[in-house]
PDB file of C-alpha atoms in Angstrom:
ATOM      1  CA  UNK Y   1    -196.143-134.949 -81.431  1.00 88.00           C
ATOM      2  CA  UNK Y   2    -195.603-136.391 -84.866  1.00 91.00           C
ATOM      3  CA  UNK Y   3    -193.611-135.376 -87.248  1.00 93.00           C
ATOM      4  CA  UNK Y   4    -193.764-135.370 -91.088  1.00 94.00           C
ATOM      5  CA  UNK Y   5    -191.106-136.687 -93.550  1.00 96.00           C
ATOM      6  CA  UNK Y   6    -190.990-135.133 -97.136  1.00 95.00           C
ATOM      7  CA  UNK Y   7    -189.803-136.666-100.193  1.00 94.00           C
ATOM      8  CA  UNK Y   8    -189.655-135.144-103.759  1.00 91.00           C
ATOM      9  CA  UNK Y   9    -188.231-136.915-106.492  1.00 88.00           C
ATOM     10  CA  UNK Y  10    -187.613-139.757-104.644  1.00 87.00           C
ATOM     11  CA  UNK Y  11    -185.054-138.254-102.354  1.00 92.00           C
ATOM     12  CA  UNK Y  12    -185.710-137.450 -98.758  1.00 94.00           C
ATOM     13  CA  UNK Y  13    -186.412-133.505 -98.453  1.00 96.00           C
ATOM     14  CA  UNK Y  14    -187.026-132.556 -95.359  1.00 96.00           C
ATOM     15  CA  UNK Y  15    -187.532-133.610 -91.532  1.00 96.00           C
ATOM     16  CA  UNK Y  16    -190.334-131.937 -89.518  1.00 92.00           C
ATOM     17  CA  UNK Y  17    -189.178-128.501 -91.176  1.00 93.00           C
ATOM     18  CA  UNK Y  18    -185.742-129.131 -91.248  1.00 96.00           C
ATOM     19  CA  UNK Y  19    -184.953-129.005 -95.022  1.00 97.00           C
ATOM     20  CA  UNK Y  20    -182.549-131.485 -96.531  1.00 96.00           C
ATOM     21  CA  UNK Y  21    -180.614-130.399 -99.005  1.00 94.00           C
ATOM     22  CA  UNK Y  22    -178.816-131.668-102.787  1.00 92.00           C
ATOM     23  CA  UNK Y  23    -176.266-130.590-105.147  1.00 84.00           C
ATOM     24  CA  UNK Y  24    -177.356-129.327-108.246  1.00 81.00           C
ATOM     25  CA  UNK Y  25    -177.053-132.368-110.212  1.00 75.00           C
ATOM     26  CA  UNK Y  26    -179.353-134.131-107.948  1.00 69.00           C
ATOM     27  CA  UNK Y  27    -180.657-136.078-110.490  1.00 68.00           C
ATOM     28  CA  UNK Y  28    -177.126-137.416-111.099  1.00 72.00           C
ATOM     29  CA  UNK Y  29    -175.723-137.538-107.369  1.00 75.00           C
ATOM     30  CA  UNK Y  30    -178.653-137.916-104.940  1.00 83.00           C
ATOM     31  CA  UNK Y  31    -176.333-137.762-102.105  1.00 90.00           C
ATOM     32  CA  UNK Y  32    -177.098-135.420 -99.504  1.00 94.00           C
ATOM     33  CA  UNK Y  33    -175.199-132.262 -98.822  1.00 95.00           C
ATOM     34  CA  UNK Y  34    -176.842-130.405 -96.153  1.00 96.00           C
ATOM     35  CA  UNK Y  35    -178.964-131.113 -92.946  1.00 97.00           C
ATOM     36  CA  UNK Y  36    -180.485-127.723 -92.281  1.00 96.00           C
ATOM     37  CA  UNK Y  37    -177.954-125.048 -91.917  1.00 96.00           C
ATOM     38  CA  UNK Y  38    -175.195-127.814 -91.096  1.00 97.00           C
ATOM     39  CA  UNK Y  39    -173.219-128.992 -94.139  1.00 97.00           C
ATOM     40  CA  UNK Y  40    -172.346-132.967 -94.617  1.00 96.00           C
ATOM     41  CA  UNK Y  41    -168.672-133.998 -95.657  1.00 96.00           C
ATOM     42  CA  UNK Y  42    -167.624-136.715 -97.232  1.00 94.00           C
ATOM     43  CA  UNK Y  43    -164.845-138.430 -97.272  1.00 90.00           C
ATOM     44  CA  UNK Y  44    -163.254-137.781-100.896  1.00 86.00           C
ATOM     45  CA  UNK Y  45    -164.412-139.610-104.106  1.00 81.00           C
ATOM     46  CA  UNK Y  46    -166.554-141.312-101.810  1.00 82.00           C
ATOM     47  CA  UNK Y  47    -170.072-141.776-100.089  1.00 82.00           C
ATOM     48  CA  UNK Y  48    -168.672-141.988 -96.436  1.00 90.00           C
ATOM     49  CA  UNK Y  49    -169.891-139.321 -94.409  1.00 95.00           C
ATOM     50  CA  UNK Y  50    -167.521-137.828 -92.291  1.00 96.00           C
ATOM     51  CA  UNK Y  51    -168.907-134.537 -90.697  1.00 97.00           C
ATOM     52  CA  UNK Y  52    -172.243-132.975 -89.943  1.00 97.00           C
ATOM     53  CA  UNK Y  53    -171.102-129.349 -89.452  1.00 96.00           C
ATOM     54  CA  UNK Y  54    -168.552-129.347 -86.869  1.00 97.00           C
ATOM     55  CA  UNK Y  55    -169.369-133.110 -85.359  1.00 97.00           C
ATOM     56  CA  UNK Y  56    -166.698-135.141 -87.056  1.00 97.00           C
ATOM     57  CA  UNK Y  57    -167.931-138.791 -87.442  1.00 97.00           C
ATOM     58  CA  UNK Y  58    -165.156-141.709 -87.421  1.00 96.00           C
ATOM     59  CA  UNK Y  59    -165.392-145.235 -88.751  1.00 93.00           C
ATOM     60  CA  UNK Y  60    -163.489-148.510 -87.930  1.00 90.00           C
ATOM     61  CA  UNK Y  61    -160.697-149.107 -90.350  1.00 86.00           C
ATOM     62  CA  UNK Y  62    -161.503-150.973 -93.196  1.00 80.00           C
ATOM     63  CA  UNK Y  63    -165.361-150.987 -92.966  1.00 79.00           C
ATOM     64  CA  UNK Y  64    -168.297-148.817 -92.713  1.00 81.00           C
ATOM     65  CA  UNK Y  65    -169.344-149.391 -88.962  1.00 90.00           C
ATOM     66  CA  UNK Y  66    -169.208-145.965 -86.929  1.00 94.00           C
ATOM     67  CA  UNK Y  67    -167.391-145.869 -84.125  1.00 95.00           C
ATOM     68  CA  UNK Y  68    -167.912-142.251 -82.955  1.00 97.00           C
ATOM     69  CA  UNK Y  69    -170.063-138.924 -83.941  1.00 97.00           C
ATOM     70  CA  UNK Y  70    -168.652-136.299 -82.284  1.00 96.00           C
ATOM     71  CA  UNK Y  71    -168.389-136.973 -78.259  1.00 97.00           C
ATOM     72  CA  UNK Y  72    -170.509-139.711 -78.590  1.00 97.00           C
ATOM     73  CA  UNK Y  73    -169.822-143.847 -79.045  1.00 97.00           C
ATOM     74  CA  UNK Y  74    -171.579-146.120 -81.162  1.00 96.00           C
ATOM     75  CA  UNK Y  75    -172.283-149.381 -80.503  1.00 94.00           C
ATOM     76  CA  UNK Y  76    -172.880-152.289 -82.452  1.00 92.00           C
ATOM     77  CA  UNK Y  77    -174.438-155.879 -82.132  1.00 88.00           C
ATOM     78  CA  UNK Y  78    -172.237-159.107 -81.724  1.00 82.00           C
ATOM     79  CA  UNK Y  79    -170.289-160.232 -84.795  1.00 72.00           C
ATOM     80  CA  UNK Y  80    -170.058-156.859 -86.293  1.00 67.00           C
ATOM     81  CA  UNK Y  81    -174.063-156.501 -86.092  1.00 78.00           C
ATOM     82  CA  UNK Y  82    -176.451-153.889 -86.758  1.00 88.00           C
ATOM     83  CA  UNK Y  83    -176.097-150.143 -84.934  1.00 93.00           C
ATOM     84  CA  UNK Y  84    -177.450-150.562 -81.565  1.00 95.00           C
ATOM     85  CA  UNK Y  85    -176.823-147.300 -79.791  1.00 96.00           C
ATOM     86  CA  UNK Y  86    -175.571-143.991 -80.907  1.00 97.00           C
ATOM     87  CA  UNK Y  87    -174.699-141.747 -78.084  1.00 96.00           C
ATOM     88  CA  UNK Y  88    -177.838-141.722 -75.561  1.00 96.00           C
ATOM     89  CA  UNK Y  89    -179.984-142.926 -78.099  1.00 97.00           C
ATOM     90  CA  UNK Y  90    -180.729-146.763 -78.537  1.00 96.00           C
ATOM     91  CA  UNK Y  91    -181.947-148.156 -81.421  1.00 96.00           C
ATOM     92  CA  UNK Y  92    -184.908-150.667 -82.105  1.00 95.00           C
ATOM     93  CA  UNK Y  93    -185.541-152.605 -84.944  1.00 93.00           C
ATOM     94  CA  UNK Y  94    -189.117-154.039 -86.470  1.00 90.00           C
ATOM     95  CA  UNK Y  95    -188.729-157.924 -85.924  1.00 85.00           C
ATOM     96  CA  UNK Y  96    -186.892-158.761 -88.876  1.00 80.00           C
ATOM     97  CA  UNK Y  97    -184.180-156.670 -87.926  1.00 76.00           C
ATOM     98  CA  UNK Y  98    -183.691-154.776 -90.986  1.00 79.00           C
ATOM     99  CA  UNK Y  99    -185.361-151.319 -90.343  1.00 91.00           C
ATOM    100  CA  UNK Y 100    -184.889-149.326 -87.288  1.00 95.00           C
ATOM    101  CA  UNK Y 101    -188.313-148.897 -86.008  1.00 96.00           C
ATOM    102  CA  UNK Y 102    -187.495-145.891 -83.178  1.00 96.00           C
ATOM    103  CA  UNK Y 103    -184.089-144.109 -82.207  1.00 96.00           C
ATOM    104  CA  UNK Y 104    -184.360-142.989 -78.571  1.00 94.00           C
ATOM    105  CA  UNK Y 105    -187.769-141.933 -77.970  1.00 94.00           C
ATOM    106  CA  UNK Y 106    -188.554-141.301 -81.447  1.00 95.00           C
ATOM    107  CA  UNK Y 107    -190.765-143.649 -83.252  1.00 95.00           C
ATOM    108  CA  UNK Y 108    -190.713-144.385 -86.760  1.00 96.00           C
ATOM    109  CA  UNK Y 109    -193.364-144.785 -89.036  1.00 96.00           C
ATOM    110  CA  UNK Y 110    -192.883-145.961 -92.594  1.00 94.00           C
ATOM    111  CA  UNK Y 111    -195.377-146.147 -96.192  1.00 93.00           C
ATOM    112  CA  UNK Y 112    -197.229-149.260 -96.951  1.00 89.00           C
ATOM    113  CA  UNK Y 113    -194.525-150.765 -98.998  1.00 86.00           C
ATOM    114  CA  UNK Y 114    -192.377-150.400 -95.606  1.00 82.00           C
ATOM    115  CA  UNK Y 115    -188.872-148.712 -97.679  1.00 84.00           C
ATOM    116  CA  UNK Y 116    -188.903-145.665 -96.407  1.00 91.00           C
ATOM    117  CA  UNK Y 117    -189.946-143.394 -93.668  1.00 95.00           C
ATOM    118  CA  UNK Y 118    -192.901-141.256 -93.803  1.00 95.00           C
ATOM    119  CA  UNK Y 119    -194.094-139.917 -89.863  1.00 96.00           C
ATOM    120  CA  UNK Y 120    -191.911-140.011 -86.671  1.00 95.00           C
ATOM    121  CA  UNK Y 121    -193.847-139.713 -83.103  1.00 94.00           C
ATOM    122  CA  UNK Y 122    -191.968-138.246 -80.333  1.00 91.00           C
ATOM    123  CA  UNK Y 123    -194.284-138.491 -77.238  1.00 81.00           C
ATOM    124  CA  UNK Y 124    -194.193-136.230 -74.695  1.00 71.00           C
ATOM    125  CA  UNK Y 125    -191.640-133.523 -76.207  1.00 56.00           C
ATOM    126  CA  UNK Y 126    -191.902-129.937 -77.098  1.00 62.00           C
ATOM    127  CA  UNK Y 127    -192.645-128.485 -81.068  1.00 62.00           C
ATOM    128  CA  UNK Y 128    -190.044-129.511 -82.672  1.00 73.00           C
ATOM    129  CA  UNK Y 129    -186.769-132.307 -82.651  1.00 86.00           C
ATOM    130  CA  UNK Y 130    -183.761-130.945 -80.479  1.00 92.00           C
ATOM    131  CA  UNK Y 131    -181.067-130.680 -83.011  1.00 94.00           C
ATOM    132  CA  UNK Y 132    -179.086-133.884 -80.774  1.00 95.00           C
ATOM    133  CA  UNK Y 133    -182.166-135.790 -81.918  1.00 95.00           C
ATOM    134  CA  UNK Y 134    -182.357-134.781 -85.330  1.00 95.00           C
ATOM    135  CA  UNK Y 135    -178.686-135.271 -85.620  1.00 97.00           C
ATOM    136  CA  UNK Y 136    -179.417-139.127 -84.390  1.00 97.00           C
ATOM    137  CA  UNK Y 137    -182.247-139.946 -86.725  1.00 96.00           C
ATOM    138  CA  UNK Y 138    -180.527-138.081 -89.379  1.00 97.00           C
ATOM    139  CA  UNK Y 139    -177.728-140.335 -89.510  1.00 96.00           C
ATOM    140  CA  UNK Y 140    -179.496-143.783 -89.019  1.00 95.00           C
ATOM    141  CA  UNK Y 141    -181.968-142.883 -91.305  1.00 94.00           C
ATOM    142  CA  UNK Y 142    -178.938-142.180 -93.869  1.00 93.00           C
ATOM    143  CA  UNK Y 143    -176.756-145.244 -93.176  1.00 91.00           C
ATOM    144  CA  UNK Y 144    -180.430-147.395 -93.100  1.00 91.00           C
ATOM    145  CA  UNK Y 145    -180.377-145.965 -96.954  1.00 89.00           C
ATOM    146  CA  UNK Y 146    -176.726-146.842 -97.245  1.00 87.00           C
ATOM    147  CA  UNK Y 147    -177.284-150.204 -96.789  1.00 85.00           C
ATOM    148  CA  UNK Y 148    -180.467-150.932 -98.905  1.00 83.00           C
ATOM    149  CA  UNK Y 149    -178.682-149.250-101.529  1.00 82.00           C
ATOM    150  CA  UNK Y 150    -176.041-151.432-101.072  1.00 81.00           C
ATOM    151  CA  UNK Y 151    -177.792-155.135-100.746  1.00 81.00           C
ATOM    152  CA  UNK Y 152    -180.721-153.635-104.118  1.00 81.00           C
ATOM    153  CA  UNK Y 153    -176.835-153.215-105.688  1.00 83.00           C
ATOM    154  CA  UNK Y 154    -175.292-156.337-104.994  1.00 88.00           C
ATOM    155  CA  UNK Y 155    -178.783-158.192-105.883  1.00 85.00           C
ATOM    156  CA  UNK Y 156    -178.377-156.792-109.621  1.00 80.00           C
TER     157      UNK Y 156
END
């Protein structure tokens, strides 16, 4: 089954149906503030997420690794690497390391330029992404974004 990824204005829109959603400002905050019918909550003054409806996320003190999203662990590579698993879901990178290239069994597809996502295959599975799996990509897909935000920032 593949799966489409919209973009309008730049900013991720929605996920094989599943709208995502912007404040009214968008054009001045283009963080996200809903996934579907779940809304996202931040930590104040601030771009750290900290809940996708009722799954509270955690983070180890004094950085931005994730340690937990709701009953689930996350695990990280050695040295304070890149996300390796969250929950059931493992991630794979392309061989550069820098973009996650399937979570679980989800593949991910990206434009010719290779920044963002466009198509996800998920082989084998019924019509649509079971709302754990959504809830997965979701959230590497956002802290992916985090990051190359970050390191386009810090190369200004």
């Amino acid at each position: 089954m593949d799966i489409e990824l919209t973009y309008r204005k730049g900013l991720l829109r929605d996920i094989g149906g599943v709208p995502v959603t912007y404040g009214k400002r968008e054009w001045l905050d283009s963080t996200p503030r809903a996934l579907g019918p779940w809304p996202l909550e931040y930590q104040r003054f601030s771009s750290t997420l900290r809940a996708v409806g009722s799954v509270a996320i955690t983070y180890r003190r004094w950085s931005g690794r994730p340690v937990t999203v709701g009953q689930w662990s996350c695990e990280h590579g050695r040295f304070g690497g890149s996300l390796r698993r969250i929950g059931p879901y493992e991630l794979r990178y392309d061989q550069f390391g820098s973009r996650v290239r399937a979570v679980g069994p989800l593949e991910i597809f990206y434009d010719r330029l290779g920044s963002r996502p466009i198509r996800l295959r998920l082989d084998g599975e019924g019509e649509s992404l079971s709302d754990d799996l959504l809830l997965a990509l979701f959230l590497v897909l956002f802290w992916q974004k985090q990051n190359q935000d970050a390191a386009a920032q810090a190369r200004r």
